[in-house]
Structure formats: structure tokens, C-alpha cells
Short mmCIF file of N, CA, C and O in Angstrom, two decimals:
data_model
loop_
_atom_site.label_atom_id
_atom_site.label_comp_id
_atom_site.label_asym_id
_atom_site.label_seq_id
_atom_site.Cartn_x
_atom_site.Cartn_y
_atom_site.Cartn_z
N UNK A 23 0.83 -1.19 0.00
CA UNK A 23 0.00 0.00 0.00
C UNK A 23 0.87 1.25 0.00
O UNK A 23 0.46 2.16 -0.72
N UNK A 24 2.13 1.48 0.75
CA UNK A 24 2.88 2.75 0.43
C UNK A 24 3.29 3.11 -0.40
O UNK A 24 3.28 4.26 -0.83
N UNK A 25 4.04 1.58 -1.11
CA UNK A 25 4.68 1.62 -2.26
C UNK A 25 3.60 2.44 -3.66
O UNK A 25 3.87 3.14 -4.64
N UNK A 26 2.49 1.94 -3.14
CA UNK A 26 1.32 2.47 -4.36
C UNK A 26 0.94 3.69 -3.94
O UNK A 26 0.23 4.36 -4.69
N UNK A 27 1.24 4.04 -3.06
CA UNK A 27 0.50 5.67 -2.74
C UNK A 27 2.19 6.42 -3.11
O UNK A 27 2.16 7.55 -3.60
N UNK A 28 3.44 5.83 -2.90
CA UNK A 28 4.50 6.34 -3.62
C UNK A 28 4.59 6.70 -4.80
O UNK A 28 5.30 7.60 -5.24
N UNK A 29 3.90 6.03 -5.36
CA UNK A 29 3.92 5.78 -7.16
C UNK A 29 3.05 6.85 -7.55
O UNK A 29 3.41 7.65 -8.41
N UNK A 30 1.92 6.94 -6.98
CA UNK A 30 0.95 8.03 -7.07
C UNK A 30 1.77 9.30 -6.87
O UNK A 30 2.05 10.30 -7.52
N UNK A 31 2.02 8.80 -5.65
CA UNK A 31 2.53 10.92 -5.32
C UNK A 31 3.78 11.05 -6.71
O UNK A 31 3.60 12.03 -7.44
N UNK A 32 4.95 10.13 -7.04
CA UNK A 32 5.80 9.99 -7.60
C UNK A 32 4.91 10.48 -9.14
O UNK A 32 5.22 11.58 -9.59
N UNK A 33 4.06 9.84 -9.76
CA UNK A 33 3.23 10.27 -11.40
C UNK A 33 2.78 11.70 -11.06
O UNK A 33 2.85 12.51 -11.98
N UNK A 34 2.39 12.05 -10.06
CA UNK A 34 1.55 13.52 -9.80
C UNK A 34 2.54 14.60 -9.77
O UNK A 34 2.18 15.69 -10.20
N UNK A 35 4.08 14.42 -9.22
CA UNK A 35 5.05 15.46 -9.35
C UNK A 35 5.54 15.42 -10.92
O UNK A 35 6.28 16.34 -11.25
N UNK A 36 5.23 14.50 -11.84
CA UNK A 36 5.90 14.60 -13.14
C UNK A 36 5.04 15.44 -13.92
O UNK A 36 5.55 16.28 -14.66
N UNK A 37 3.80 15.32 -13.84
CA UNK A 37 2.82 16.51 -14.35
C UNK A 37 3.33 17.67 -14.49
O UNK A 37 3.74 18.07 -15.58
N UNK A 38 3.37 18.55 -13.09
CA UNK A 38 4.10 19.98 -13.45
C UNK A 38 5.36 20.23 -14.89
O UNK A 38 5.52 21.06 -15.79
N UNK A 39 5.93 19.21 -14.51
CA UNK A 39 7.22 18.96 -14.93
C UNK A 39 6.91 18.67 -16.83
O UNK A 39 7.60 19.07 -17.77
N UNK A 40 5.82 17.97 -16.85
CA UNK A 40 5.19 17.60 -18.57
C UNK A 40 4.80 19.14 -19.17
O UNK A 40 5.09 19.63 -20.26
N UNK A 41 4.01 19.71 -18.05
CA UNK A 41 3.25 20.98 -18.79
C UNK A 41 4.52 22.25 -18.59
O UNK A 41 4.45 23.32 -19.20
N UNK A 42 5.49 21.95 -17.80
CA UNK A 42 6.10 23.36 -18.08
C UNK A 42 7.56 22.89 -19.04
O UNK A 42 8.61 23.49 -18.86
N UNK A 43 7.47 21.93 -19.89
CA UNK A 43 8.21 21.46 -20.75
C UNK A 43 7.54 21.57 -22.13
O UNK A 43 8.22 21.53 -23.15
N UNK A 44 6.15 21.71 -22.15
CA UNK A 44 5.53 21.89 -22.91
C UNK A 44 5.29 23.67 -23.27
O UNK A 44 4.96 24.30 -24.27
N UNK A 45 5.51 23.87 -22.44
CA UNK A 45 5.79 25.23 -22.74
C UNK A 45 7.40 26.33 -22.33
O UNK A 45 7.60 27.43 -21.82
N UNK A 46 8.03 25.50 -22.79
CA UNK A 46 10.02 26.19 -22.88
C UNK A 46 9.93 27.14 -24.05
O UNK A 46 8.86 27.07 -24.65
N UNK A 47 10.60 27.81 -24.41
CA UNK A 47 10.98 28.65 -25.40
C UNK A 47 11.65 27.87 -26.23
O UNK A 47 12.05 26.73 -26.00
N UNK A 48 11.76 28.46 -27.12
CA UNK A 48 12.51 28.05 -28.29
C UNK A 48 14.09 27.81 -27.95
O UNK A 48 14.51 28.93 -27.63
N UNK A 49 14.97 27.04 -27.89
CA UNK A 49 16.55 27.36 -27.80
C UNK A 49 16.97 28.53 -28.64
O UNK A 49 16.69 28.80 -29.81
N UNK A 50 17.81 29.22 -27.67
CA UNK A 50 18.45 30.47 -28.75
C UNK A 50 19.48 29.98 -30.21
O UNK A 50 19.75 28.78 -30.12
N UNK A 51 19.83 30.38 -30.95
CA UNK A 51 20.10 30.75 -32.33
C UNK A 51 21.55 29.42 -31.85
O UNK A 51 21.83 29.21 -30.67
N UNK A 52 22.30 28.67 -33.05
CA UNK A 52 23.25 28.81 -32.67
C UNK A 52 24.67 29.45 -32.64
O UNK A 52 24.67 30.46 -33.33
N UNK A 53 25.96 29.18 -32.02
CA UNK A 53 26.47 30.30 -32.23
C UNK A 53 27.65 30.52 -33.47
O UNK A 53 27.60 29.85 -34.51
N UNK A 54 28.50 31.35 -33.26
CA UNK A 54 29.77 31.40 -35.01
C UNK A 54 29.66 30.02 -34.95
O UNK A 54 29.31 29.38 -33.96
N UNK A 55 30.06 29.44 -36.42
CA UNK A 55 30.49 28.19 -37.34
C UNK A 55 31.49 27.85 -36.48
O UNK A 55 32.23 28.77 -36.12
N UNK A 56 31.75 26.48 -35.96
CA UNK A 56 32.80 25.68 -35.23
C UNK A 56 32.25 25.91 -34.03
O UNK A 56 33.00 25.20 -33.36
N UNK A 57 31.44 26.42 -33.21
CA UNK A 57 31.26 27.19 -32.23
C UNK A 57 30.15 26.29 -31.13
O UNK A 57 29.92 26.42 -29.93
N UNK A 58 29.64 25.35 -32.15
CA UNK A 58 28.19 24.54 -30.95
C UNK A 58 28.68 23.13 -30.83
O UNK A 58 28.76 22.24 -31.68
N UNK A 59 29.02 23.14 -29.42
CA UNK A 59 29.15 21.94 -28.85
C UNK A 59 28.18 21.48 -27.98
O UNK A 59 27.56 22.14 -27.15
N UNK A 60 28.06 19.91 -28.31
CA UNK A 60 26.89 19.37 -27.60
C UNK A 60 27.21 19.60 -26.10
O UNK A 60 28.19 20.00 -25.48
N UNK A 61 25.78 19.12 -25.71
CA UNK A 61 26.71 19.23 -24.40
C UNK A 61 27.36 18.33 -23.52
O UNK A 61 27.17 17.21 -24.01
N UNK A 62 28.07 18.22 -22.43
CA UNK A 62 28.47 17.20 -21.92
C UNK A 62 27.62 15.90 -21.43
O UNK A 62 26.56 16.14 -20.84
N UNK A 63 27.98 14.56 -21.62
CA UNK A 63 27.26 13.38 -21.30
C UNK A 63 26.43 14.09 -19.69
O UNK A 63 26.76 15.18 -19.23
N UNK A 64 25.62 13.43 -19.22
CA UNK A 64 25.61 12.74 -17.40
C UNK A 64 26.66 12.43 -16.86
O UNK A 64 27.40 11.64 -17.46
N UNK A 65 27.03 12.91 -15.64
CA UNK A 65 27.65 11.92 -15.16
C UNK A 65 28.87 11.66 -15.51
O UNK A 65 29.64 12.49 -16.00
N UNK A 66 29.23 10.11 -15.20
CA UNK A 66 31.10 10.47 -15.68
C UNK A 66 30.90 9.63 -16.74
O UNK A 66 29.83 9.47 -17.33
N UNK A 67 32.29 8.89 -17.09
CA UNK A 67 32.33 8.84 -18.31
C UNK A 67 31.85 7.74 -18.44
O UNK A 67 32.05 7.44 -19.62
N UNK A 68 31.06 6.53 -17.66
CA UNK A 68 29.74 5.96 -17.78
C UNK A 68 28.85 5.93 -17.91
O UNK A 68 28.11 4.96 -18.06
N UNK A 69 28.56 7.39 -17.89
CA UNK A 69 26.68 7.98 -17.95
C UNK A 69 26.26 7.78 -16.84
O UNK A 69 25.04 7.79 -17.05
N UNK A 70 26.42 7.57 -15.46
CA UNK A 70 26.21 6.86 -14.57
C UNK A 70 26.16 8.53 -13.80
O UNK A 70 27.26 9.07 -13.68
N UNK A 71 24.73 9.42 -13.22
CA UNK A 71 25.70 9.71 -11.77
C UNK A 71 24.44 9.95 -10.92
O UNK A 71 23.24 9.83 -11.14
N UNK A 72 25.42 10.47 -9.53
CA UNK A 72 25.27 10.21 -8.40
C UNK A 72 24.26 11.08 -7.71
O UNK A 72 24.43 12.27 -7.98
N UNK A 73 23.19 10.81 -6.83
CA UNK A 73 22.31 11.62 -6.23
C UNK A 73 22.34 10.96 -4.95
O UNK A 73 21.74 9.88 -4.90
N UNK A 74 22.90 11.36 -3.92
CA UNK A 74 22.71 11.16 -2.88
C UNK A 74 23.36 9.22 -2.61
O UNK A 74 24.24 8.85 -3.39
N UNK A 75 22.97 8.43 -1.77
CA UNK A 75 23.53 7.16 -2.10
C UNK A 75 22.78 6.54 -3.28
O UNK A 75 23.06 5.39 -3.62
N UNK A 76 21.85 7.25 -3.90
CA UNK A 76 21.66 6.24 -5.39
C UNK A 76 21.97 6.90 -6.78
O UNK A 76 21.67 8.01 -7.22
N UNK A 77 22.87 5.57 -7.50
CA UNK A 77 23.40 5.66 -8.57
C UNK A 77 21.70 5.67 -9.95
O UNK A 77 21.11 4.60 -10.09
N UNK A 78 21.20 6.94 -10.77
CA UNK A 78 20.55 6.50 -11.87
C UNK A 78 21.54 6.51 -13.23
O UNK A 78 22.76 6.63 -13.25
N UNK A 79 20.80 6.38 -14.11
CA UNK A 79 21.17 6.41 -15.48
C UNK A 79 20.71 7.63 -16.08
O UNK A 79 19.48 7.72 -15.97
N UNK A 80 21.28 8.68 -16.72
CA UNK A 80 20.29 9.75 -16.96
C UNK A 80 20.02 10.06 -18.50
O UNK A 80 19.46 11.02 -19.03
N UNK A 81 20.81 8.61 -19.18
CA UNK A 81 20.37 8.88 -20.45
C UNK A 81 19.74 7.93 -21.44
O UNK A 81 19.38 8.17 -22.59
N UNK A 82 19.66 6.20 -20.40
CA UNK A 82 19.08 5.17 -20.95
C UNK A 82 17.96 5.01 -21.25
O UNK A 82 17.60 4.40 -22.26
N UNK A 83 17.12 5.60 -20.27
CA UNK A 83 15.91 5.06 -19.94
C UNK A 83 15.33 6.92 -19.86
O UNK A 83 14.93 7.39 -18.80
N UNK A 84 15.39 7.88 -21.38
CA UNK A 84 14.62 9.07 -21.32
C UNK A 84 13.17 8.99 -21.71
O UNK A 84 12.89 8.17 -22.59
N UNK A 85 11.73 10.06 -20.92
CA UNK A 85 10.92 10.00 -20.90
C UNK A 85 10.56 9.23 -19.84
O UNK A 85 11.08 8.22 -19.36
N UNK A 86 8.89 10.31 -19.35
CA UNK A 86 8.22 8.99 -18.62
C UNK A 86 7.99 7.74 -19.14
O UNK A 86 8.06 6.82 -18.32
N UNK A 87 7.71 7.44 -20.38
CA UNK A 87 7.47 5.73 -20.70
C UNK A 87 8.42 4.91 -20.88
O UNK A 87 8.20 3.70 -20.90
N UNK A 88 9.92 5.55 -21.09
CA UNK A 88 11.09 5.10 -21.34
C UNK A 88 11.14 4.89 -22.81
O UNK A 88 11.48 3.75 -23.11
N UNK A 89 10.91 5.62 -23.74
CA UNK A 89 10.78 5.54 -25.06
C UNK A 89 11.91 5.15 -25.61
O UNK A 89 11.78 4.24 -26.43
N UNK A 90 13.01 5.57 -25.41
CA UNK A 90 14.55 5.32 -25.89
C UNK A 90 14.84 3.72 -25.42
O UNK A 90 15.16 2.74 -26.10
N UNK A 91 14.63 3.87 -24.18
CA UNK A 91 14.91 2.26 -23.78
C UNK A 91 14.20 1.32 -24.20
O UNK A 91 14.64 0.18 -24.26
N UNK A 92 13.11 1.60 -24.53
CA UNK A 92 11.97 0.55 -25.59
C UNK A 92 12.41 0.26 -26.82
O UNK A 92 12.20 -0.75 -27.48
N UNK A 93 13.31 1.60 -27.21
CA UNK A 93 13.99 1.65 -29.03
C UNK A 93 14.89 0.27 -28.92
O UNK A 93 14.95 -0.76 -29.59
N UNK A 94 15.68 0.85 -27.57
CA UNK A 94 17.27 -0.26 -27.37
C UNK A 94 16.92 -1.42 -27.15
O UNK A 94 17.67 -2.25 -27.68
N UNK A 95 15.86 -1.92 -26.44
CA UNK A 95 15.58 -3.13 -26.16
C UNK A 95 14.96 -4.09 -26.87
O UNK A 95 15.11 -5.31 -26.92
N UNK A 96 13.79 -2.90 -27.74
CA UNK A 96 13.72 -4.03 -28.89
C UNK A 96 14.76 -4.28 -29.79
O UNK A 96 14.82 -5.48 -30.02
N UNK A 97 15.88 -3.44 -30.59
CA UNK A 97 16.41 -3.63 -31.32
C UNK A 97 17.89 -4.55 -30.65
O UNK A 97 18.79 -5.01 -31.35
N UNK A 98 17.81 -4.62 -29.19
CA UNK A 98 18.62 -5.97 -28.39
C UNK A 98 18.44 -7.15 -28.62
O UNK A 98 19.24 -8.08 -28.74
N UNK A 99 16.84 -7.08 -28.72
CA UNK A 99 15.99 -8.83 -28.65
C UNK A 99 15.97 -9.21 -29.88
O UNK A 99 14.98 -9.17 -30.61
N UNK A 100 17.18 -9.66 -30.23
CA UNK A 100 17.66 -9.80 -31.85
C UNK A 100 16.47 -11.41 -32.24
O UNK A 100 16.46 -11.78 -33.41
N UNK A 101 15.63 -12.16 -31.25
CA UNK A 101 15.00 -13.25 -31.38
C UNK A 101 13.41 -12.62 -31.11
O UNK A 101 12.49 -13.42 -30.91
N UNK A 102 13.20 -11.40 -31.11
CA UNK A 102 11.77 -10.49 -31.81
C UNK A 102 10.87 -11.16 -30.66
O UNK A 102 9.67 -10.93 -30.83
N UNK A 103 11.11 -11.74 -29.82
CA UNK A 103 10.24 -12.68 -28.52
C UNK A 103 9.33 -11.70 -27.10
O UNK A 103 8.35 -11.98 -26.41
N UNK A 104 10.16 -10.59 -27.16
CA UNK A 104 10.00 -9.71 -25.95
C UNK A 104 10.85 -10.25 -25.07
O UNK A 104 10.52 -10.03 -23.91
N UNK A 105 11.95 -10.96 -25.22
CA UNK A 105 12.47 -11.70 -23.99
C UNK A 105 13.47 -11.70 -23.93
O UNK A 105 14.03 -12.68 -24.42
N UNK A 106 14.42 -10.51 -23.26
CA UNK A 106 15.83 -9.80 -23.69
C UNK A 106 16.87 -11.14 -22.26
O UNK A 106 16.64 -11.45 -21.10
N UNK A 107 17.58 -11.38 -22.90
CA UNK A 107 18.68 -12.66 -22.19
C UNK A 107 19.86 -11.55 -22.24
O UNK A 107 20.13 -10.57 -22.93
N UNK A 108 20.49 -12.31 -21.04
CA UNK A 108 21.89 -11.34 -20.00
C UNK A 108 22.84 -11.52 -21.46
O UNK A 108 23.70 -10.64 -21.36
N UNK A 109 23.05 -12.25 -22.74
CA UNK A 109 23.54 -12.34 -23.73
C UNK A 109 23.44 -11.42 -24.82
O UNK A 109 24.38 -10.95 -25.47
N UNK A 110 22.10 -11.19 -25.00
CA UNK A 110 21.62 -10.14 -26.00
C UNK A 110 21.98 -8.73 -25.34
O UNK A 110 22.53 -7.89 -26.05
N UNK A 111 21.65 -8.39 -23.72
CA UNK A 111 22.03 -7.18 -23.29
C UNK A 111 23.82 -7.06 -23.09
O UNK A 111 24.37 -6.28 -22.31
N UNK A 112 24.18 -7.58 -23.57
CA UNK A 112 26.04 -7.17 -23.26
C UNK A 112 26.04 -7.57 -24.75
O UNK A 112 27.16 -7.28 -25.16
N UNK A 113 25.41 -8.03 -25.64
CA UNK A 113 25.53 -7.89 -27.42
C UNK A 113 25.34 -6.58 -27.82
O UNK A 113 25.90 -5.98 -28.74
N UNK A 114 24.35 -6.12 -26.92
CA UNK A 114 23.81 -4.51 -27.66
C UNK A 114 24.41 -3.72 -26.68
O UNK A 114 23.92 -2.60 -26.81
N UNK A 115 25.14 -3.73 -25.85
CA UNK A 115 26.23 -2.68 -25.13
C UNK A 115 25.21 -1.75 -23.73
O UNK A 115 25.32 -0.57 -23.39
N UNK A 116 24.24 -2.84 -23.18
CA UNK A 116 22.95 -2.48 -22.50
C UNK A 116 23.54 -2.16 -21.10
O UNK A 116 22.78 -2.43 -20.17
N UNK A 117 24.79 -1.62 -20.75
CA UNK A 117 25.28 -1.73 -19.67
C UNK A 117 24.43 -1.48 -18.20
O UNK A 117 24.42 -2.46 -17.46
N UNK A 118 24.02 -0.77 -17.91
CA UNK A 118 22.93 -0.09 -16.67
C UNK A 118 22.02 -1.93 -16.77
O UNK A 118 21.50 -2.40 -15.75
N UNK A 119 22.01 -2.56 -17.87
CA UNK A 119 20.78 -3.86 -17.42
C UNK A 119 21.91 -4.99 -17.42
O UNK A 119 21.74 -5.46 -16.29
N UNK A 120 22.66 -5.51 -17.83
CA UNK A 120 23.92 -5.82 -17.69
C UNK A 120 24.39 -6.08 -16.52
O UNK A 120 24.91 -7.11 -16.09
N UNK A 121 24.09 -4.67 -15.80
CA UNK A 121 25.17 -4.71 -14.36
C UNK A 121 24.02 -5.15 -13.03
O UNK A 121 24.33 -5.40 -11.86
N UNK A 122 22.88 -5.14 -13.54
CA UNK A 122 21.70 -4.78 -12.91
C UNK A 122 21.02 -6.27 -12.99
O UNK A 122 20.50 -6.68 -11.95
N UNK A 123 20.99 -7.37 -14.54
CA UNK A 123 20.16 -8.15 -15.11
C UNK A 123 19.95 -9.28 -13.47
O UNK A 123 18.79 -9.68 -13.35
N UNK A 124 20.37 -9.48 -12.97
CA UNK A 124 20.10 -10.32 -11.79
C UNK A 124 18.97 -10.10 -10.99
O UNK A 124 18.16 -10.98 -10.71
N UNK A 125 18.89 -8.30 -10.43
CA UNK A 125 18.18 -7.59 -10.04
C UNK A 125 16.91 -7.14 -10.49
O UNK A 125 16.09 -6.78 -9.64
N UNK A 126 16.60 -7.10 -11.71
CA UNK A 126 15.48 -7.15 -12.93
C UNK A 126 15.51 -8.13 -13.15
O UNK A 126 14.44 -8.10 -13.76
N UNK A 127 15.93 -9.57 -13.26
CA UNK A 127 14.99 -10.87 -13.02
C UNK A 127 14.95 -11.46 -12.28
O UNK A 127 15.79 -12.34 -12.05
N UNK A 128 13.96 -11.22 -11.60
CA UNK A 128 13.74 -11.48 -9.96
C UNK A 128 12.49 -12.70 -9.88
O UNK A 128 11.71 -13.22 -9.09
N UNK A 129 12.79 -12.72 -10.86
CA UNK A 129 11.88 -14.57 -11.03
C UNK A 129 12.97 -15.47 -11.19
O UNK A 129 12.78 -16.57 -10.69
N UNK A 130 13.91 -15.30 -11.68
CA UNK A 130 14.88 -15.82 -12.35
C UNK A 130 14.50 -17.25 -13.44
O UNK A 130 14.51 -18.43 -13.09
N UNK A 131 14.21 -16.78 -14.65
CA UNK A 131 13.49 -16.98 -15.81
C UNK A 131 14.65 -16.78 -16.79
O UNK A 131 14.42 -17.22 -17.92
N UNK A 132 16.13 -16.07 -16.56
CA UNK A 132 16.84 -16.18 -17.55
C UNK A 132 16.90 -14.91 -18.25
O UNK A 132 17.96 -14.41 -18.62
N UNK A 133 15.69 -14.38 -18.43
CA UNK A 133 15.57 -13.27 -19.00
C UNK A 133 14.88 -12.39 -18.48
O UNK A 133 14.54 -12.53 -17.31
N UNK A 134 14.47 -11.17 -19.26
CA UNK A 134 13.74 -10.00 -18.58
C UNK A 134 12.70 -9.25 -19.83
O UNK A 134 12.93 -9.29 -21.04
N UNK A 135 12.04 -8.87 -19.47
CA UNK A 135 10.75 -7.96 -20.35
C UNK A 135 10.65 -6.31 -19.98
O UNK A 135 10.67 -5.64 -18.95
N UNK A 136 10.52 -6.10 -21.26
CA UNK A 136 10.43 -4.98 -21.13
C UNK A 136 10.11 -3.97 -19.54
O UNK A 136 10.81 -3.18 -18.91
N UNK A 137 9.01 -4.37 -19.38
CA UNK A 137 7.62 -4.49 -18.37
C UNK A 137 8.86 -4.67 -16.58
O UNK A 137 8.81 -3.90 -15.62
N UNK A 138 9.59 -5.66 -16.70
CA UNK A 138 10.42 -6.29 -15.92
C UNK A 138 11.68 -4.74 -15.55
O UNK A 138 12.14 -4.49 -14.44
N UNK A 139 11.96 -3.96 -16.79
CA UNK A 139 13.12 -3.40 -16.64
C UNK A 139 12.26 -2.15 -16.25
O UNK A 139 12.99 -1.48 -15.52
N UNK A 140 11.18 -1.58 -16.38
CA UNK A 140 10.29 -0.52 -16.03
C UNK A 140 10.17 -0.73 -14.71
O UNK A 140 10.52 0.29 -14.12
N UNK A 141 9.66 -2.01 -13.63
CA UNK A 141 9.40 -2.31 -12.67
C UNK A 141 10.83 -1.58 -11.87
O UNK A 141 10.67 -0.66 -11.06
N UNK A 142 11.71 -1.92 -12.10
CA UNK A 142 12.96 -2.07 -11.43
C UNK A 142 13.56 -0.68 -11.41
O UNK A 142 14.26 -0.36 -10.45
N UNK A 143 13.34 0.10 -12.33
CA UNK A 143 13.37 1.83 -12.75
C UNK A 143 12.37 2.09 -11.62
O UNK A 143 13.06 2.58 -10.73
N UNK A 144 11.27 2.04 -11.26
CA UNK A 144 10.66 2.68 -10.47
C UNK A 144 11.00 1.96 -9.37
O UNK A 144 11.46 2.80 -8.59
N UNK A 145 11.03 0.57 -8.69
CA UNK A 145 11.53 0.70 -7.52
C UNK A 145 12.44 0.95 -6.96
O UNK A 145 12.68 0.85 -5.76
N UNK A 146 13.32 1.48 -8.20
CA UNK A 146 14.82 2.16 -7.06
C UNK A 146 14.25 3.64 -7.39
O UNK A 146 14.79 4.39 -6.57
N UNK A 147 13.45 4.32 -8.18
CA UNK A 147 13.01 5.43 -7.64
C UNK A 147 12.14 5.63 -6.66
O UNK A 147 12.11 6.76 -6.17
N UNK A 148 11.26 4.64 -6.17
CA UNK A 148 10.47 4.63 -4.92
C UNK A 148 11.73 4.47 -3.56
O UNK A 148 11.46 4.97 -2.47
N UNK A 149 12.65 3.97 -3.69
CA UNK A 149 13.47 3.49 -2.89
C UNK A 149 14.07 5.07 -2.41
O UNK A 149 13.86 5.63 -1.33
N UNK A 150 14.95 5.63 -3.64
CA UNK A 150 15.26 6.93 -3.11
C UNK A 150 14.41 8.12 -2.53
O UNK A 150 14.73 9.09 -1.84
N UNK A 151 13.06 7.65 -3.10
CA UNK A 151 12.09 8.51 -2.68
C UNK A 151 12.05 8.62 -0.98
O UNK A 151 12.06 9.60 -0.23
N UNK A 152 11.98 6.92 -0.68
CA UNK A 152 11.76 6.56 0.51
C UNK A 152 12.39 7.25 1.27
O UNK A 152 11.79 7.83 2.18
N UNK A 153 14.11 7.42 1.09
CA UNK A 153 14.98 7.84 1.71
C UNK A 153 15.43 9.31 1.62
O UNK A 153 16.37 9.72 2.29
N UNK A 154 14.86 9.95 0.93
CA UNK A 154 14.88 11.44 1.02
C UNK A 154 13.51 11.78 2.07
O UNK A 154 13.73 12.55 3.00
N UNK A 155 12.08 11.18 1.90
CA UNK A 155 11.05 11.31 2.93
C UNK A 155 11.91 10.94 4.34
O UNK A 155 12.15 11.90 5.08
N UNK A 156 12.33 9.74 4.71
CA UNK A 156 13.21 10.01 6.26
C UNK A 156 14.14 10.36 6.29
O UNK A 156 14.70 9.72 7.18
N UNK A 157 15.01 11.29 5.74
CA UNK A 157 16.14 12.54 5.75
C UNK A 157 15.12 13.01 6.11
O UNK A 157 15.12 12.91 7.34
N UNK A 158 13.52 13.85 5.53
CA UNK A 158 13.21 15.39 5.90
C UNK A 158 12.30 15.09 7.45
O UNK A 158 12.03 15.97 8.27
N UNK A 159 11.96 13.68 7.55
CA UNK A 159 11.36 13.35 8.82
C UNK A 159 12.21 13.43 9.90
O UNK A 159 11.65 14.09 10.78
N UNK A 160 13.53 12.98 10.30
CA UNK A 160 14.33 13.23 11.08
C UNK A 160 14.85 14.35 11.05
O UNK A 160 15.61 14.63 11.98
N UNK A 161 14.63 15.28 10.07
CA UNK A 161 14.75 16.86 10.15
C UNK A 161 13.78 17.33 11.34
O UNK A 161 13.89 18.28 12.12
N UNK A 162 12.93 16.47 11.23
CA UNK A 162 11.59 17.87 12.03
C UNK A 162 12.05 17.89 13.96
O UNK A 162 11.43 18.62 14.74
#
């Protein structure tokens, strides 16, 4: 039951966040010829960084639905099944599920689903959630 009233409060703070993305300005112009550099990765030179004691990914898994990671994972599951194996994810360079695939198959079935790698994205964001709510509780 917390975990689900987590998830709730957790979808209800992304709202703000949808509608005032929906309304950004335009990026300004770019600048002299030779002059626009992307910008730097996440993180270090893993993509990997740090918020407090939890490690996310901040460029695998972009969007609320994980649209990018849906791109990578189907085009991982080189056997078109929905059923990505610890083989296919270190074939397609899936590192963050890779380092993780034990932890996301928590049936232990061998493999993992889409559905499986979404689960596991939100419970380590419910997890940090958890732990920033008792940081501000032992504040009071």
C-alpha cells in the first residue's frame, strides 16, 4: 500500500514537470560556425551519476514511458520474442541492465521484459524517494 501511494505521489510530481516542458521557449540561435558543442554526457564517463547514495542512469531510460529504452531493447531482442537474455544485453552494449540483469529478473526466468526493466526503474526510484522522505522526517 505505500509503495502504491508512492507511485501516485511519484506520477503527480511529473505533471508539473510535462506541462512546463511543454511550454520552454525556443533554444536560442546557434552560435559562429565551429562554435556549438553538444553538451556534456551525465555523469562520468559511464553515464552513470550520483544523487545522494543512489546511482541513476540519466540517459538510458529518457521519458516517462522510457521511449529510448523501448527503441534499445527491442532492437537488443535480436529473437523479436520480448524476452531480452543477459547475452543479448552485453551484445547490444545495454550496460545499466547488464550490471543490474540479476536484479530485474527477480523470477529468475533467464531473462527479462520490457515491463520487468520498467518495474525495477521505479523501484529504485520509490526506494530513493523513501529515503529522502526520512532525511526530511528526522529533520523535524
Amino acid at each position: 500500500m505505500r509503495r502504491l501511494a508512492l507511485l501516485t505521489l511519484l506520477s503527480l510530481s511529473v505533471l508539473p514537470g510535462v506541462a512546463l516542458a511543454q511550454d520552454a521557449p525556443n533554444p536560442p540561435p546557434p552560435g559562429p560556425p565551429g562554435m556549438d558543442m553538444p553538451p556534456p554526457p551525465p555523469g562520468g564517463p559511464d553515464g552513470w551519476t550520483q544523487h545522494g547514495d543512489w546511482k541513476h542512469h540519466g540517459d538510458w531510460m529518457r521519458g516517462p514511458d522510457g521511449g529510448d529504452m523501448l527503441m534499445k531493447f527491442y532492437a537488443a531482442n535480436t529473437t523479436h520474442d520480448g524476452h531480452l537474455t543477459l547475452a543479448q544485453a552485453k551484445s547490444a552494449g545495454l550496460q545499466p541492465i547488464v550490471d543490474h540483469f540479476s536484479e530485474i529478473d527477480t523470477e529468475n526466468r533467464g531473462y527479462i521484459t520490457f515491463y520487468d526493466i520498467q518495474a525495477w526503474h521505479l523501484d529504485g526510484m520509490a526506494k530513493h524517494l523513501e529515503a529522502e522522505a526520512d532525511k526530511l522526517r528526522a529533520q523535524d
